[in-house]
Short mmCIF file of C-alpha atoms in Angstrom, two decimals:
data_model
loop_
_atom_site.label_atom_id
_atom_site.label_comp_id
_atom_site.label_asym_id
_atom_site.label_seq_id
_atom_site.Cartn_x
_atom_site.Cartn_y
_atom_site.Cartn_z
CA UNK A 1 73.35 217.52 -37.05
CA UNK A 2 71.98 220.93 -35.55
CA UNK A 3 71.08 224.38 -37.09
CA UNK A 4 72.06 227.44 -35.06
CA UNK A 5 70.23 230.49 -35.13
CA UNK A 6 72.70 233.89 -33.35
CA UNK A 7 69.94 236.78 -32.51
CA UNK A 8 71.86 240.14 -31.60
CA UNK A 9 68.72 242.03 -33.05
CA UNK A 10 69.91 240.88 -36.51
CA UNK A 11 68.36 241.52 -40.00
CA UNK A 12 66.43 238.70 -41.77
CA UNK A 13 69.29 238.18 -43.99
CA UNK A 14 71.87 237.62 -41.66
CA UNK A 15 69.12 235.21 -39.85
CA UNK A 16 68.59 233.02 -42.72
CA UNK A 17 72.24 233.08 -43.49
CA UNK A 18 73.26 231.61 -40.20
CA UNK A 19 70.34 228.90 -40.45
CA UNK A 20 71.43 227.79 -43.90
CA UNK A 21 74.92 228.02 -43.03
CA UNK A 22 74.91 224.89 -41.30
CA UNK A 23 72.90 222.98 -44.01
CA UNK A 24 75.04 224.59 -46.81
CA UNK A 25 78.49 224.11 -45.13
CA UNK A 26 77.51 220.43 -43.76
CA UNK A 27 78.28 219.21 -47.22
CA UNK A 28 81.47 221.95 -48.02
CA UNK A 29 83.78 219.54 -46.77
CA UNK A 30 86.64 218.13 -47.40
CA UNK A 31 86.15 214.30 -47.30
CA UNK A 32 89.32 211.26 -46.26
CA UNK A 33 90.11 210.67 -49.94
CA UNK A 34 90.56 214.39 -50.95
CA UNK A 35 92.42 215.28 -47.59
CA UNK A 36 94.74 212.27 -47.86
CA UNK A 37 95.40 213.72 -51.13
CA UNK A 38 96.35 216.82 -49.93
CA UNK A 39 98.28 215.91 -46.56
CA UNK A 40 100.38 213.44 -49.18
CA UNK A 41 101.13 216.20 -51.13
CA UNK A 42 101.92 219.16 -49.01
CA UNK A 43 102.87 217.37 -45.43
CA UNK A 44 101.19 216.75 -42.13
CA UNK A 45 102.12 217.10 -38.83
CA UNK A 46 103.69 213.75 -38.53
CA UNK A 47 105.18 214.02 -41.96
CA UNK A 48 109.39 214.03 -41.90
CA UNK A 49 111.91 216.40 -42.92
CA UNK A 50 113.05 217.80 -46.42
CA UNK A 51 116.62 217.62 -47.78
CA UNK A 52 118.64 220.83 -48.27
CA UNK A 53 118.26 220.93 -52.20
CA UNK A 54 114.41 220.88 -51.20
CA UNK A 55 115.18 223.65 -49.08
CA UNK A 56 116.70 225.94 -51.18
CA UNK A 57 113.98 225.45 -54.09
CA UNK A 58 111.42 226.47 -51.52
CA UNK A 59 113.47 229.46 -50.45
CA UNK A 60 113.26 229.95 -54.16
CA UNK A 61 109.38 229.24 -54.53
CA UNK A 62 108.52 231.63 -51.70
CA UNK A 63 110.83 234.29 -52.74
CA UNK A 64 108.74 237.49 -53.48
CA UNK A 65 110.27 238.07 -56.53
CA UNK A 66 110.88 234.58 -58.23
CA UNK A 67 111.13 236.01 -61.94
CA UNK A 68 113.75 235.42 -64.30
CA UNK A 69 114.98 238.95 -65.60
CA UNK A 70 113.97 237.53 -69.13
CA UNK A 71 110.41 237.17 -67.44
CA UNK A 72 110.73 240.54 -65.50
CA UNK A 73 111.24 242.19 -69.27
CA UNK A 74 108.25 240.32 -70.47
CA UNK A 75 105.90 241.31 -67.43
CA UNK A 76 107.43 245.18 -68.03
CA UNK A 77 106.56 245.10 -71.89
CA UNK A 78 103.04 243.88 -71.47
CA UNK A 79 101.86 245.17 -68.11
CA UNK A 80 98.89 247.76 -67.56
CA UNK A 81 99.22 250.58 -64.97
CA UNK A 82 95.68 251.67 -63.49
CA UNK A 83 94.83 254.09 -61.23
CA UNK A 84 93.05 253.53 -57.98
CA UNK A 85 88.93 254.87 -57.68
CA UNK A 86 89.52 257.87 -55.73
CA UNK A 87 87.57 256.35 -53.12
CA UNK A 88 89.73 252.95 -53.04
CA UNK A 89 92.47 255.23 -52.78
CA UNK A 90 91.20 257.49 -50.25
CA UNK A 91 90.22 254.16 -48.06
CA UNK A 92 94.06 253.01 -48.89
CA UNK A 93 95.70 256.01 -47.46
CA UNK A 94 93.56 255.88 -44.30
CA UNK A 95 94.85 252.36 -43.89
CA UNK A 96 98.54 252.95 -44.56
CA UNK A 97 98.30 255.87 -42.39
CA UNK A 98 96.50 253.93 -39.54
CA UNK A 99 97.48 253.81 -35.85
CA UNK A 100 95.14 250.59 -35.34
CA UNK A 101 96.79 248.57 -32.76
CA UNK A 102 94.72 245.42 -33.79
CA UNK A 103 96.64 244.19 -36.78
CA UNK A 104 96.13 241.00 -37.50
CA UNK A 105 92.76 241.51 -38.73
CA UNK A 106 94.50 241.46 -42.20
CA UNK A 107 94.77 237.62 -41.78
CA UNK A 108 91.54 237.17 -41.08
CA UNK A 109 89.99 238.72 -43.44
CA UNK A 110 92.38 236.90 -46.49
CA UNK A 111 91.50 233.48 -44.76
CA UNK A 112 87.72 234.66 -45.06
CA UNK A 113 88.12 235.71 -48.68
CA UNK A 114 90.16 232.23 -49.22
CA UNK A 115 87.18 230.46 -47.93
CA UNK A 116 84.55 232.33 -49.78
CA UNK A 117 86.64 231.64 -53.43
CA UNK A 118 86.70 227.67 -52.08
CA UNK A 119 83.07 227.71 -51.54
CA UNK A 120 82.60 229.30 -54.99
CA UNK A 121 84.45 226.91 -56.87
CA UNK A 122 82.78 223.61 -54.87
CA UNK A 123 79.81 225.32 -55.96
CA UNK A 124 80.42 225.73 -59.04
CA UNK A 125 81.70 222.27 -59.02
CA UNK A 126 77.99 220.55 -58.14
CA UNK A 127 77.08 221.38 -62.02
CA UNK A 128 80.03 221.29 -63.95
CA UNK A 129 82.47 218.25 -63.64
CA UNK A 130 85.55 219.98 -65.52
CA UNK A 131 85.10 223.07 -62.54
CA UNK A 132 87.78 221.59 -60.39
CA UNK A 133 89.92 220.45 -63.58
CA UNK A 134 93.66 218.94 -62.13
CA UNK A 135 93.42 220.94 -58.97
CA UNK A 136 91.02 218.72 -56.73
CA UNK A 137 92.71 219.41 -53.75
CA UNK A 138 90.48 222.62 -51.20
CA UNK A 139 92.96 224.49 -49.23
CA UNK A 140 94.97 227.45 -47.84
CA UNK A 141 98.46 227.66 -47.76
CA UNK A 142 100.47 229.95 -45.69
CA UNK A 143 104.28 230.68 -45.73
CA UNK A 144 106.37 233.44 -44.40
CA UNK A 145 110.36 233.88 -45.37
CA UNK A 146 111.90 236.12 -42.55
CA UNK A 147 114.87 237.00 -44.77
CA UNK A 148 113.28 238.40 -47.42
CA UNK A 149 110.40 240.05 -45.11
CA UNK A 150 107.52 238.03 -46.88
CA UNK A 151 104.48 236.55 -45.93
CA UNK A 152 102.35 234.28 -48.67
CA UNK A 153 98.56 233.17 -48.62
CA UNK A 154 97.53 231.10 -51.50
CA UNK A 155 94.33 229.13 -51.81
CA UNK A 156 93.17 226.85 -54.93
CA UNK A 157 89.69 228.73 -55.06
CA UNK A 158 87.82 229.68 -57.91
CA UNK A 159 90.43 232.63 -59.02
CA UNK A 160 89.74 235.47 -61.18
CA UNK A 161 89.99 236.31 -64.47
CA UNK A 162 92.02 239.71 -65.64
CA UNK A 163 88.32 242.34 -65.80
CA UNK A 164 87.73 240.79 -61.89
CA UNK A 165 91.21 241.76 -60.75
CA UNK A 166 90.91 244.92 -62.08
CA UNK A 167 87.80 245.62 -61.02
CA UNK A 168 87.56 243.86 -57.40
CA UNK A 169 90.89 245.47 -56.55
CA UNK A 170 90.91 248.70 -57.81
CA UNK A 171 89.17 250.81 -60.63
CA UNK A 172 85.48 249.98 -59.36
CA UNK A 173 84.95 251.44 -55.96
CA UNK A 174 82.20 248.92 -53.91
CA UNK A 175 79.19 250.64 -52.25
CA UNK A 176 80.87 249.18 -49.29
CA UNK A 177 83.80 251.23 -49.69
CA UNK A 178 81.81 254.74 -49.36
CA UNK A 179 80.09 253.39 -46.02
CA UNK A 180 83.10 251.96 -44.42
CA UNK A 181 84.84 255.57 -45.06
CA UNK A 182 81.69 256.85 -43.25
CA UNK A 183 81.83 254.47 -40.41
CA UNK A 184 85.65 255.42 -39.86
CA UNK A 185 84.62 259.17 -39.59
CA UNK A 186 82.36 258.33 -36.51
CA UNK A 187 82.94 258.10 -33.03
CA UNK A 188 83.00 254.57 -32.66
CA UNK A 189 85.33 254.17 -36.21
CA UNK A 190 86.96 250.77 -36.08
CA UNK A 191 88.82 249.31 -38.37
CA UNK A 192 88.07 246.08 -37.48
CA UNK A 193 84.85 245.95 -38.90
CA UNK A 194 86.13 246.70 -42.46
CA UNK A 195 85.23 242.88 -43.38
CA UNK A 196 81.66 243.64 -42.88
CA UNK A 197 81.88 246.05 -46.07
CA UNK A 198 83.49 243.85 -48.65
CA UNK A 199 86.37 245.64 -48.84
CA UNK A 200 88.83 243.15 -46.51
CA UNK A 201 91.53 243.03 -48.66
CA UNK A 202 92.78 246.33 -48.41
CA UNK A 203 93.57 245.35 -44.85
CA UNK A 204 96.95 243.84 -46.12
CA UNK A 205 98.43 247.75 -46.26
CA UNK A 206 98.21 247.75 -42.21
CA UNK A 207 101.17 245.56 -42.63
CA UNK A 208 102.55 245.73 -46.23
CA UNK A 209 104.39 248.21 -48.31
CA UNK A 210 104.02 246.13 -51.33
CA UNK A 211 101.38 243.25 -52.37
CA UNK A 212 101.50 241.31 -55.17
CA UNK A 213 98.64 239.12 -56.40
CA UNK A 214 98.84 235.93 -58.68
CA UNK A 215 95.19 234.72 -60.07
CA UNK A 216 94.24 231.95 -62.48
CA UNK A 217 90.70 231.34 -63.31
CA UNK A 218 89.62 228.71 -65.20
CA UNK A 219 88.15 231.28 -68.06
CA UNK A 220 91.21 233.17 -68.04
CA UNK A 221 94.88 233.08 -67.97
CA UNK A 222 96.92 233.71 -65.20
CA UNK A 223 97.70 237.23 -64.60
CA UNK A 224 99.70 239.09 -62.02
CA UNK A 225 98.61 242.49 -59.81
CA UNK A 226 100.84 244.37 -58.05
CA UNK A 227 100.95 247.73 -56.21
CA UNK A 228 102.83 249.63 -53.86
CA UNK A 229 100.62 251.25 -51.96
CA UNK A 230 100.72 254.19 -53.78
CA UNK A 231 98.02 255.52 -56.23
CA UNK A 232 98.13 253.05 -58.74
CA UNK A 233 98.55 249.23 -59.41
CA UNK A 234 99.80 247.17 -62.51
CA UNK A 235 98.39 244.35 -63.98
CA UNK A 236 100.11 241.97 -66.62
CA UNK A 237 99.98 238.34 -67.93
CA UNK A 238 101.89 235.97 -66.05
CA UNK A 239 105.35 234.74 -68.11
CA UNK A 240 105.46 231.83 -66.37
CA UNK A 241 102.21 230.68 -67.31
CA UNK A 242 99.79 228.62 -65.28
CA UNK A 243 101.68 227.88 -61.89
CA UNK A 244 98.92 227.87 -59.87
CA UNK A 245 96.14 225.44 -61.56
CA UNK A 246 93.81 227.48 -60.10
CA UNK A 247 93.64 230.24 -57.26
CA UNK A 248 94.93 233.09 -56.16
CA UNK A 249 98.29 233.63 -53.93
CA UNK A 250 99.05 236.79 -52.14
CA UNK A 251 102.31 237.81 -51.09
CA UNK A 252 103.35 240.72 -48.51
CA UNK A 253 106.47 242.80 -48.51
CA UNK A 254 106.05 243.25 -44.93
CA UNK A 255 106.41 246.84 -43.07
CA UNK A 256 109.71 247.42 -40.61
CA UNK A 257 107.20 247.55 -37.64
CA UNK A 258 105.47 244.14 -38.85
CA UNK A 259 108.37 241.71 -38.05
CA UNK A 260 105.61 239.57 -35.59
CA UNK A 261 104.19 238.26 -38.37
CA UNK A 262 107.13 236.69 -39.75
CA UNK A 263 107.28 234.67 -36.41
CA UNK A 264 106.02 231.35 -36.32
CA UNK A 265 104.53 231.03 -33.16
CA UNK A 266 102.58 234.20 -33.95
CA UNK A 267 100.97 233.08 -37.04
CA UNK A 268 99.77 229.91 -35.35
CA UNK A 269 97.89 231.72 -32.77
CA UNK A 270 96.34 233.84 -35.28
CA UNK A 271 95.44 231.47 -37.32
CA UNK A 272 94.23 229.16 -35.14
CA UNK A 273 92.11 231.60 -33.70
CA UNK A 274 90.44 233.32 -36.82
CA UNK A 275 90.08 229.72 -38.48
CA UNK A 276 87.96 228.18 -36.14
CA UNK A 277 85.42 227.73 -38.25
CA UNK A 278 86.58 227.56 -41.92
CA UNK A 279 85.85 224.38 -43.56
CA UNK A 280 88.61 224.11 -45.55
CA UNK A 281 91.71 222.94 -44.33
CA UNK A 282 94.49 225.57 -43.74
CA UNK A 283 98.31 224.64 -43.68
CA UNK A 284 101.23 226.80 -42.26
CA UNK A 285 104.77 225.88 -43.65
CA UNK A 286 106.74 226.00 -40.52
CA UNK A 287 109.70 224.47 -39.06
CA UNK A 288 109.97 221.81 -36.52
CA UNK A 289 113.30 219.84 -34.96
CA UNK A 290 114.04 216.42 -33.94
CA UNK A 291 116.46 214.30 -32.90
CA UNK A 292 117.72 211.64 -35.16
CA UNK A 293 120.04 208.84 -34.69
CA UNK A 294 123.12 209.05 -36.74
CA UNK A 295 125.83 206.74 -37.91
CA UNK A 296 129.13 207.26 -35.86
CA UNK A 297 131.66 208.99 -38.21
CA UNK A 298 134.49 206.80 -40.14
CA UNK A 299 137.06 208.36 -38.32
CA UNK A 300 135.68 207.80 -34.70
CA UNK A 301 134.99 204.17 -35.85
CA UNK A 302 138.49 203.72 -36.76
CA UNK A 303 140.20 204.92 -33.72
CA UNK A 304 137.71 202.68 -31.57
CA UNK A 305 138.95 199.99 -33.98
CA UNK A 306 143.04 200.53 -33.26
CA UNK A 307 144.30 198.79 -30.78
CA UNK A 308 146.34 200.46 -27.38
CA UNK A 309 149.70 198.78 -26.92
CA UNK A 310 151.68 199.72 -23.62
CA UNK A 311 155.36 200.72 -23.88
CA UNK A 312 156.52 197.17 -24.32
CA UNK A 313 154.34 196.59 -27.58
CA UNK A 314 151.54 194.46 -25.91
CA UNK A 315 148.22 194.72 -26.21
CA UNK A 316 145.78 196.67 -24.14
CA UNK A 317 142.49 194.81 -23.41
CA UNK A 318 140.17 197.54 -22.83
CA UNK A 319 137.06 196.87 -20.50
CA UNK A 320 134.01 197.50 -22.57
CA UNK A 321 131.46 199.90 -21.44
CA UNK A 322 128.11 198.64 -21.81
CA UNK A 323 126.43 201.64 -21.28
CA UNK A 324 128.37 203.26 -24.03
CA UNK A 325 127.28 200.56 -26.76
CA UNK A 326 123.81 201.08 -25.90
CA UNK A 327 123.99 204.97 -26.43
CA UNK A 328 123.87 205.70 -30.31
CA UNK A 329 124.90 209.04 -31.74
CA UNK A 330 122.01 211.49 -32.11
CA UNK A 331 121.44 215.04 -33.68
CA UNK A 332 118.87 217.46 -33.92
CA UNK A 333 117.61 218.22 -37.16
CA UNK A 334 115.60 220.84 -38.42
CA UNK A 335 113.04 220.71 -41.20
CA UNK A 336 110.37 222.61 -43.10
CA UNK A 337 106.88 221.17 -44.06
CA UNK A 338 103.28 222.13 -44.38
CA UNK A 339 101.43 221.17 -40.93
CA UNK A 340 97.73 221.64 -41.16
CA UNK A 341 96.42 224.28 -37.89
CA UNK A 342 92.75 223.67 -37.96
CA UNK A 343 91.33 220.43 -37.54
CA UNK A 344 87.94 220.90 -34.97
CA UNK A 345 84.69 219.91 -35.81
CA UNK A 346 82.16 222.45 -37.25
CA UNK A 347 80.26 223.67 -34.88
CA UNK A 348 77.12 222.74 -36.38
CA UNK A 349 77.83 219.17 -36.63
CA UNK A 350 78.07 219.10 -32.86
CA UNK A 351 75.78 217.95 -30.05
CA UNK A 352 74.70 221.44 -28.37
CA UNK A 353 74.82 220.52 -24.95
CA UNK A 354 78.91 219.88 -26.06
CA UNK A 355 79.08 223.52 -27.22
CA UNK A 356 80.09 226.32 -24.63
CA UNK A 357 78.53 230.06 -24.29
CA UNK A 358 81.81 231.44 -25.36
CA UNK A 359 82.08 229.80 -28.52
CA UNK A 360 78.41 230.42 -29.79
CA UNK A 361 79.69 233.69 -29.27
CA UNK A 362 82.83 233.66 -31.26
CA UNK A 363 80.94 231.81 -33.97
CA UNK A 364 78.56 234.58 -34.26
CA UNK A 365 81.42 237.00 -34.24
CA UNK A 366 82.82 235.13 -36.94
CA UNK A 367 80.23 234.85 -39.83
CA UNK A 368 79.00 238.52 -38.74
CA UNK A 369 82.10 240.06 -38.56
CA UNK A 370 80.89 242.14 -35.68
CA UNK A 371 82.91 243.03 -31.89
CA UNK A 372 79.81 242.77 -29.72
CA UNK A 373 78.10 239.94 -28.27
CA UNK A 374 75.03 238.19 -29.87
CA UNK A 375 72.16 238.65 -27.65
CA UNK A 376 70.63 235.32 -27.80
CA UNK A 377 71.38 231.71 -30.03
CA UNK A 378 69.12 228.84 -31.24
CA UNK A 379 70.52 225.65 -31.69
CA UNK A 380 68.09 223.12 -33.19
#
């Protein structure tokens, strides 16, 4: 295993971060036992299909609403409405009305945030054996629903308490909010740099009209944050109780012009590109199809067995078609299952002789969230 220094005239802090990244993340991996558990529970790219009743349940599970009328009434009675802090509101207004073309940046930011949350809970688990509780699998799960026009990303990270949910997603503007707003007013404004300022979550409004965040932290109950991309948001205790175990689930109701993010191939392409250096498994709920052998229909079998007779009433002997007997009846079966998208070996654990310059540049851009190339690097 080697450490990597990437130097594009970097600050000392970033250089230290890159050096430590290899040492720290080498211990932050999903071992074979944990991975087997995750694969068995959520499906792998070798998994089979699901029955129709399971698909119906999955459709309900991925529904943007997913609440009974009684649960909705409880939420309405217990929810509190909050106003976005002025700078946050201004940031959202800019993002919502942005003509920025590279909208896929939102998925990069959500994956990055989910990975950070997983890093935090894994770090806490080092000093507290009870931190993981019953939710021991580490991962990120992405699903979409074409009919409901929703995209959901879920992680089993540290989650947020009610206060953190309120502060992190609305009422308290981070120092990066103002800095990012100032960067957008310059000649070289680039929405793609939003992650550098710690406000990457708000990039969801590049593609979504409405966003719901469900989160569960070990120190609090499960809460729901919701906003229609206006000047306010609501927070309510989840009437369903603890459905996550631990972590965060973000569901986006996509805009009319964001339909490309409901395409399976597009999501695979984006996730594969932006998850290259994410150490936790990322799964996509996708449709696959395969040809399977099926038993012959009873009516067909009956017709085959009924003897044919001529006009004199004598049975006609049919010549057996050996080729037909050897060819079983098949049909195409479609199924939905979770498939892991990122199974690459981490760059810092590979031999430097095997790594190309393009891979080093990609690594730098991911960890620095910069679009420019690194000037040089050292891998030792």
